[in-house]
mmCIF file of C-alpha atoms in Angstrom:
data_model
loop_
_atom_site.group_PDB
_atom_site.id
_atom_site.type_symbol
_atom_site.label_atom_id
_atom_site.label_comp_id
_atom_site.label_asym_id
_atom_site.label_seq_id
_atom_site.Cartn_x
_atom_site.Cartn_y
_atom_site.Cartn_z
ATOM 1 C CA THR H 1281 31.669 24.068 -69.934
ATOM 2 C CA LEU H 1282 30.477 22.196 -66.856
ATOM 3 C CA ILE H 1283 32.644 23.115 -63.892
ATOM 4 C CA GLY H 1284 30.660 21.290 -61.236
ATOM 5 C CA ALA H 1285 27.278 20.080 -60.040
ATOM 6 C CA TYR H 1286 25.996 21.548 -56.778
ATOM 7 C CA TYR H 1287 22.938 21.006 -54.633
ATOM 8 C CA ILE H 1288 21.045 23.655 -52.654
ATOM 9 C CA ASP H 1289 21.783 23.338 -48.955
ATOM 10 C CA ASN H 1290 19.894 26.375 -47.774
ATOM 11 C CA PHE H 1291 18.886 29.889 -48.845
ATOM 12 C CA THR H 1292 17.702 33.202 -47.481
ATOM 13 C CA ARG H 1293 15.461 35.695 -49.239
ATOM 14 C CA SER H 1294 16.286 39.455 -48.565
ATOM 15 C CA ALA H 1295 13.966 41.003 -51.187
ATOM 16 C CA ALA H 1296 11.322 39.994 -53.766
ATOM 17 C CA THR H 1297 13.941 38.736 -56.285
ATOM 18 C CA VAL H 1298 17.070 38.706 -54.185
ATOM 19 C CA TYR H 1299 18.241 35.347 -52.679
ATOM 20 C CA THR H 1300 21.450 34.166 -50.960
ATOM 21 C CA ILE H 1301 21.888 30.490 -51.882
ATOM 22 C CA GLU H 1302 24.353 28.111 -50.223
ATOM 23 C CA CYS H 1303 25.219 24.935 -52.137
ATOM 24 C CA ILE H 1304 27.173 21.703 -51.561
ATOM 25 C CA ASP H 1305 28.585 19.119 -53.928
ATOM 26 C CA ALA H 1306 28.165 15.351 -53.792
ATOM 27 C CA PHE H 1307 30.537 14.972 -50.757
ATOM 28 C CA GLY H 1308 28.528 17.615 -48.872
ATOM 29 C CA VAL H 1309 25.368 15.523 -49.570
ATOM 30 C CA LEU H 1310 27.217 12.340 -48.452
ATOM 31 C CA ASN H 1311 28.262 14.161 -45.282
ATOM 32 C CA GLU H 1312 24.576 14.382 -44.279
ATOM 33 C CA SER H 1313 23.923 10.710 -44.888
ATOM 34 C CA MET H 1314 24.809 8.061 -42.389
ATOM 35 C CA PHE H 1315 26.588 4.779 -42.859
ATOM 36 C CA ALA H 1316 26.134 1.911 -40.394
ATOM 37 C CA GLY H 1317 29.746 0.714 -40.655
ATOM 38 C CA GLY H 1318 31.109 -2.705 -41.385
ATOM 39 C CA ILE H 1319 34.065 -5.093 -40.861
ATOM 40 C CA TYR H 1320 36.043 -6.235 -43.832
ATOM 41 C CA ASN H 1321 38.525 -9.033 -44.511
ATOM 42 C CA ASN H 1322 40.531 -8.851 -47.774
ATOM 43 C CA LYS H 1323 37.582 -7.122 -49.449
ATOM 44 C CA SER H 1324 37.814 -5.124 -52.740
ATOM 45 C CA ALA H 1325 38.131 -1.463 -52.123
ATOM 46 C CA LYS H 1326 35.891 -0.706 -55.117
ATOM 47 C CA THR H 1327 33.199 -2.921 -53.597
ATOM 48 C CA ILE H 1328 33.472 -1.220 -50.160
ATOM 49 C CA LEU H 1329 33.102 2.182 -51.870
ATOM 50 C CA SER H 1330 30.127 1.069 -53.861
ATOM 51 C CA GLU H 1331 28.410 -0.269 -50.652
ATOM 52 C CA ILE H 1332 29.008 3.116 -48.931
ATOM 53 C CA ILE H 1333 27.847 5.342 -51.766
ATOM 54 C CA GLY H 1334 25.129 3.142 -52.964
ATOM 55 C CA THR H 1335 22.916 4.561 -55.651
ATOM 56 C CA ASP H 1336 23.292 8.136 -54.395
ATOM 57 C CA PHE H 1337 25.954 9.007 -57.038
ATOM 58 C CA GLU H 1338 27.652 7.371 -59.947
ATOM 59 C CA ILE H 1339 31.328 6.419 -59.398
ATOM 60 C CA VAL H 1340 33.800 6.722 -62.279
ATOM 61 C CA TYR H 1341 37.252 5.140 -61.893
ATOM 62 C CA ASP H 1342 40.029 6.803 -63.622
ATOM 63 C CA ASN H 1343 43.419 5.004 -63.882
ATOM 64 C CA VAL H 1344 43.164 3.251 -60.512
ATOM 65 C CA GLU H 1345 43.964 -0.382 -59.550
ATOM 66 C CA ASP H 1346 41.656 -2.144 -57.036
ATOM 67 C CA ILE H 1347 43.179 -3.550 -53.831
ATOM 68 C CA GLU H 1348 41.958 -5.617 -51.059
ATOM 69 C CA LEU H 1349 41.416 -3.980 -47.711
ATOM 70 C CA SER H 1350 40.916 -5.385 -44.156
ATOM 71 C CA GLY H 1351 39.661 -3.610 -41.006
ATOM 72 C CA ILE H 1352 36.529 -1.852 -39.917
ATOM 73 C CA ILE H 1353 34.560 1.369 -40.671
ATOM 74 C CA GLU H 1354 32.747 2.611 -37.573
ATOM 75 C CA SER H 1355 29.382 4.068 -37.907
ATOM 76 C CA GLY H 1356 29.257 7.762 -38.999
ATOM 77 C CA THR H 1357 28.761 9.766 -42.100
ATOM 78 C CA LYS H 1358 29.177 8.329 -45.567
ATOM 79 C CA ARG H 1359 31.745 11.026 -46.211
ATOM 80 C CA ASP H 1360 33.903 9.893 -43.272
ATOM 81 C CA ALA H 1361 33.560 6.313 -44.330
ATOM 82 C CA ILE H 1362 34.692 7.166 -47.878
ATOM 83 C CA GLN H 1363 37.650 8.959 -46.451
ATOM 84 C CA GLN H 1364 38.779 5.838 -44.679
ATOM 85 C CA VAL H 1365 38.705 3.843 -47.915
ATOM 86 C CA LEU H 1366 40.525 6.477 -49.950
ATOM 87 C CA PHE H 1367 43.280 6.808 -47.380
ATOM 88 C CA ALA H 1368 43.977 3.192 -47.063
ATOM 89 C CA TRP H 1369 43.637 2.735 -50.838
ATOM 90 C CA GLY H 1370 45.985 5.555 -51.670
ATOM 91 C CA VAL H 1371 43.766 7.257 -54.281
ATOM 92 C CA CYS H 1372 41.835 10.519 -54.471
ATOM 93 C CA ALA H 1373 38.242 11.624 -55.238
ATOM 94 C CA SER H 1374 36.766 14.796 -56.736
ATOM 95 C CA THR H 1375 33.545 16.195 -58.291
ATOM 96 C CA ASP H 1376 35.113 18.917 -60.331
ATOM 97 C CA GLY H 1377 33.811 19.198 -63.887
ATOM 98 C CA ARG H 1378 31.313 16.408 -63.575
ATOM 99 C CA GLN H 1379 28.012 15.283 -62.081
ATOM 100 C CA ASN H 1380 29.510 12.084 -60.641
ATOM 101 C CA ILE H 1381 32.381 11.208 -58.403
ATOM 102 C CA ARG H 1382 35.766 10.538 -60.012
ATOM 103 C CA ILE H 1383 38.146 8.181 -58.203
ATOM 104 C CA PHE H 1384 41.790 8.727 -59.507
ATOM 105 C CA SER H 1385 45.445 8.202 -58.744
ATOM 106 C CA LEU H 1386 47.625 11.299 -58.581
ATOM 107 C CA ASP H 1387 49.771 11.704 -61.763
ATOM 108 C CA ILE H 1388 53.417 12.052 -61.372
ATOM 109 C CA THR H 1389 54.198 13.606 -64.827
ATOM 110 C CA PRO H 1390 53.803 17.418 -64.479
ATOM 111 C CA LYS H 1391 52.139 19.733 -66.940
ATOM 112 C CA GLU H 1392 54.000 23.044 -67.245
ATOM 113 C CA PHE H 1393 52.372 26.421 -66.573
ATOM 114 C CA THR H 1394 54.120 29.158 -68.629
ATOM 115 C CA GLU H 1395 54.526 32.757 -67.706
ATOM 116 C CA ASP H 1396 51.835 33.709 -70.116
ATOM 117 C CA ASP H 1397 49.331 31.588 -68.165
ATOM 118 C CA ILE H 1398 50.027 33.014 -64.696
ATOM 119 C CA PHE H 1399 48.906 36.314 -63.316
ATOM 120 C CA SER H 1400 51.084 38.490 -61.104
ATOM 121 C CA GLY H 1401 50.913 38.197 -57.349
ATOM 122 C CA VAL H 1402 52.187 34.606 -56.836
ATOM 123 C CA THR H 1403 52.995 33.639 -53.227
ATOM 124 C CA MET H 1404 54.704 30.547 -51.815
ATOM 125 C CA ASP H 1405 54.518 28.947 -48.327
ATOM 126 C CA VAL H 1406 56.837 26.556 -46.930
ATOM 127 C CA SER H 1407 55.777 24.072 -44.324
ATOM 128 C CA SER H 1408 57.966 22.859 -41.395
ATOM 129 C CA LEU H 1409 60.338 20.037 -42.022
ATOM 130 C CA VAL H 1410 58.765 16.666 -40.973
ATOM 131 C CA THR H 1411 61.277 14.460 -39.094
ATOM 132 C CA GLN H 1412 59.261 11.245 -39.092
ATOM 133 C CA VAL H 1413 55.947 9.793 -39.951
ATOM 134 C CA SER H 1414 54.182 7.034 -38.011
ATOM 135 C CA VAL H 1415 51.125 5.168 -39.178
ATOM 136 C CA THR H 1416 49.147 2.809 -36.875
ATOM 137 C CA ALA H 1417 47.884 -0.374 -38.444
ATOM 138 C CA HIS H 1418 44.878 -2.262 -37.043
ATOM 139 C CA THR H 1419 43.887 -5.903 -36.687
ATOM 140 C CA TYR H 1420 40.437 -6.630 -35.374
ATOM 141 C CA THR H 1421 39.151 -9.878 -33.820
ATOM 142 C CA GLU H 1422 35.656 -10.470 -32.346
ATOM 143 C CA ASP H 1423 35.838 -10.276 -28.604
ATOM 144 C CA GLU H 1424 33.068 -9.600 -26.057
ATOM 145 C CA SER H 1425 35.539 -7.377 -24.086
ATOM 146 C CA GLY H 1426 36.653 -5.482 -27.095
ATOM 147 C CA ASN H 1427 36.499 -1.689 -27.126
ATOM 148 C CA VAL H 1428 35.331 -1.232 -30.773
ATOM 149 C CA GLU H 1429 31.685 -1.965 -31.606
ATOM 150 C CA VAL H 1430 30.311 -2.305 -35.136
ATOM 151 C CA ASN H 1431 26.769 -3.385 -35.895
ATOM 152 C CA GLY H 1432 26.249 -4.702 -32.417
ATOM 153 C CA LYS H 1433 29.421 -6.784 -32.193
ATOM 154 C CA LYS H 1434 32.487 -5.910 -30.226
ATOM 155 C CA TYR H 1435 36.028 -6.281 -31.578
ATOM 156 C CA LYS H 1436 39.459 -6.180 -29.952
ATOM 157 C CA ASP H 1437 41.831 -3.763 -31.744
ATOM 158 C CA VAL H 1438 45.488 -4.962 -31.907
ATOM 159 C CA THR H 1439 47.672 -2.205 -33.181
ATOM 160 C CA GLU H 1440 51.136 -2.069 -34.785
ATOM 161 C CA VAL H 1441 53.075 1.175 -35.624
ATOM 162 C CA TYR H 1442 54.978 1.639 -38.953
ATOM 163 C CA THR H 1443 57.483 4.432 -39.085
ATOM 164 C CA VAL H 1444 59.410 6.292 -41.851
ATOM 165 C CA MET H 1445 62.346 8.417 -40.626
ATOM 166 C CA ASN H 1446 63.658 11.453 -42.444
ATOM 167 C CA PRO H 1447 67.240 10.469 -43.270
ATOM 168 C CA ASN H 1448 68.374 14.121 -43.656
ATOM 169 C CA ILE H 1449 67.606 15.269 -40.127
ATOM 170 C CA THR H 1450 70.426 16.528 -38.034
ATOM 171 C CA ALA H 1451 70.796 16.883 -34.224
ATOM 172 C CA SER H 1452 69.964 20.592 -34.409
ATOM 173 C CA ASP H 1453 66.656 20.066 -36.287
ATOM 174 C CA LYS H 1454 63.484 20.602 -34.302
ATOM 175 C CA GLN H 1455 61.481 17.297 -33.983
ATOM 176 C CA ASN H 1456 58.265 17.467 -35.945
ATOM 177 C CA ALA H 1457 56.585 13.988 -36.086
ATOM 178 C CA VAL H 1458 53.345 13.229 -37.935
ATOM 179 C CA GLU H 1459 51.220 10.464 -36.508
ATOM 180 C CA VAL H 1460 48.197 8.774 -38.167
ATOM 181 C CA THR H 1461 46.326 6.554 -35.587
ATOM 182 C CA ASP H 1462 42.746 6.511 -36.702
ATOM 183 C CA ALA H 1463 42.958 4.998 -40.196
ATOM 184 C CA THR H 1464 40.890 1.883 -39.386
ATOM 185 C CA LEU H 1465 41.277 0.219 -42.898
ATOM 186 C CA VAL H 1466 45.088 0.284 -42.545
ATOM 187 C CA SER H 1467 46.065 -3.320 -41.833
ATOM 188 C CA PRO H 1468 49.614 -4.620 -41.195
ATOM 189 C CA SER H 1469 49.826 -5.858 -44.781
ATOM 190 C CA ILE H 1470 49.815 -2.290 -46.169
ATOM 191 C CA GLY H 1471 51.006 -0.504 -43.008
ATOM 192 C CA GLN H 1472 54.662 0.323 -44.240
ATOM 193 C CA ALA H 1473 53.462 1.234 -47.692
ATOM 194 C CA VAL H 1474 50.827 3.734 -46.271
ATOM 195 C CA ALA H 1475 53.532 5.223 -44.025
ATOM 196 C CA GLN H 1476 55.900 5.728 -46.934
ATOM 197 C CA ARG H 1477 53.087 7.357 -48.953
ATOM 198 C CA VAL H 1478 52.247 9.798 -46.052
ATOM 199 C CA TYR H 1479 55.903 10.539 -45.655
ATOM 200 C CA ASP H 1480 56.278 11.353 -49.361
ATOM 201 C CA PHE H 1481 53.272 13.638 -49.233
ATOM 202 C CA TYR H 1482 54.765 15.629 -46.338
ATOM 203 C CA MET H 1483 58.102 16.021 -48.167
ATOM 204 C CA LYS H 1484 56.250 18.287 -50.572
ATOM 205 C CA ARG H 1485 56.683 21.311 -48.473
ATOM 206 C CA TYR H 1486 56.081 24.157 -50.827
ATOM 207 C CA THR H 1487 52.601 25.415 -51.501
ATOM 208 C CA THR H 1488 52.219 28.003 -54.340
ATOM 209 C CA LYS H 1489 49.113 30.130 -54.656
ATOM 210 C CA ALA H 1490 48.496 31.870 -57.954
ATOM 211 C CA SER H 1491 45.709 32.955 -60.306
ATOM 212 C CA ILE H 1492 46.065 31.168 -63.676
ATOM 213 C CA VAL H 1493 44.466 31.172 -67.039
ATOM 214 C CA TRP H 1494 42.155 28.057 -66.635
ATOM 215 C CA LYS H 1495 42.543 25.503 -69.547
ATOM 216 C CA GLY H 1496 40.523 22.659 -68.172
ATOM 217 C CA GLU H 1497 42.977 21.564 -65.369
ATOM 218 C CA CYS H 1498 41.357 19.311 -62.746
ATOM 219 C CA LEU H 1499 41.856 18.860 -59.145
ATOM 220 C CA GLY H 1500 44.768 16.623 -58.422
ATOM 221 C CA ASP H 1501 46.662 17.358 -61.756
ATOM 222 C CA CYS H 1502 50.413 17.371 -61.438
ATOM 223 C CA VAL H 1503 51.758 20.723 -62.546
ATOM 224 C CA THR H 1504 55.060 22.734 -62.469
#
């Protein structure tokens, strides 16, 4: 059973036949490759992703709907560029159990783990209650006095903040606001939807850690 494809990053030899080998997956490789950046106006998210990854790795789309994105991606690593696309798009990516990159939407129908599948020693962490989430949307226009530069051209960044408040907060609750300001592919057309999605994520406050009998579950599966 293939559980992952990994690439040698570096190794040390401590004896004639003893090596310590460190490996990375596809995203580790892409973290060492540079992307020049780009500016986009209602461009397909799938197309942007293909331009970033190129022929380095095959992309497999699993139950995702394409959307159009507007904004910029500043120069940096291909991994950072991919992260900008995925965040604005609202999808996930993984390399588990495959030699390509799988793009998928999180499932909402949980698969149940029974007591027979779980080892003892389960722990649970509860994160702090989030009182509000704010996401900054960006609109870029070409301007010689702009503070953002992509491929030799300068752009002016006009921002707009979209907020979702926790309706269950009382006066005695400690303020704990989450802010996302550097998602440069979040435009005003999707700003509120992204803020709601980030809020919904932070409402999942319980993190369970357990050893299980693995039956082929993949990263991102919805379980209970």
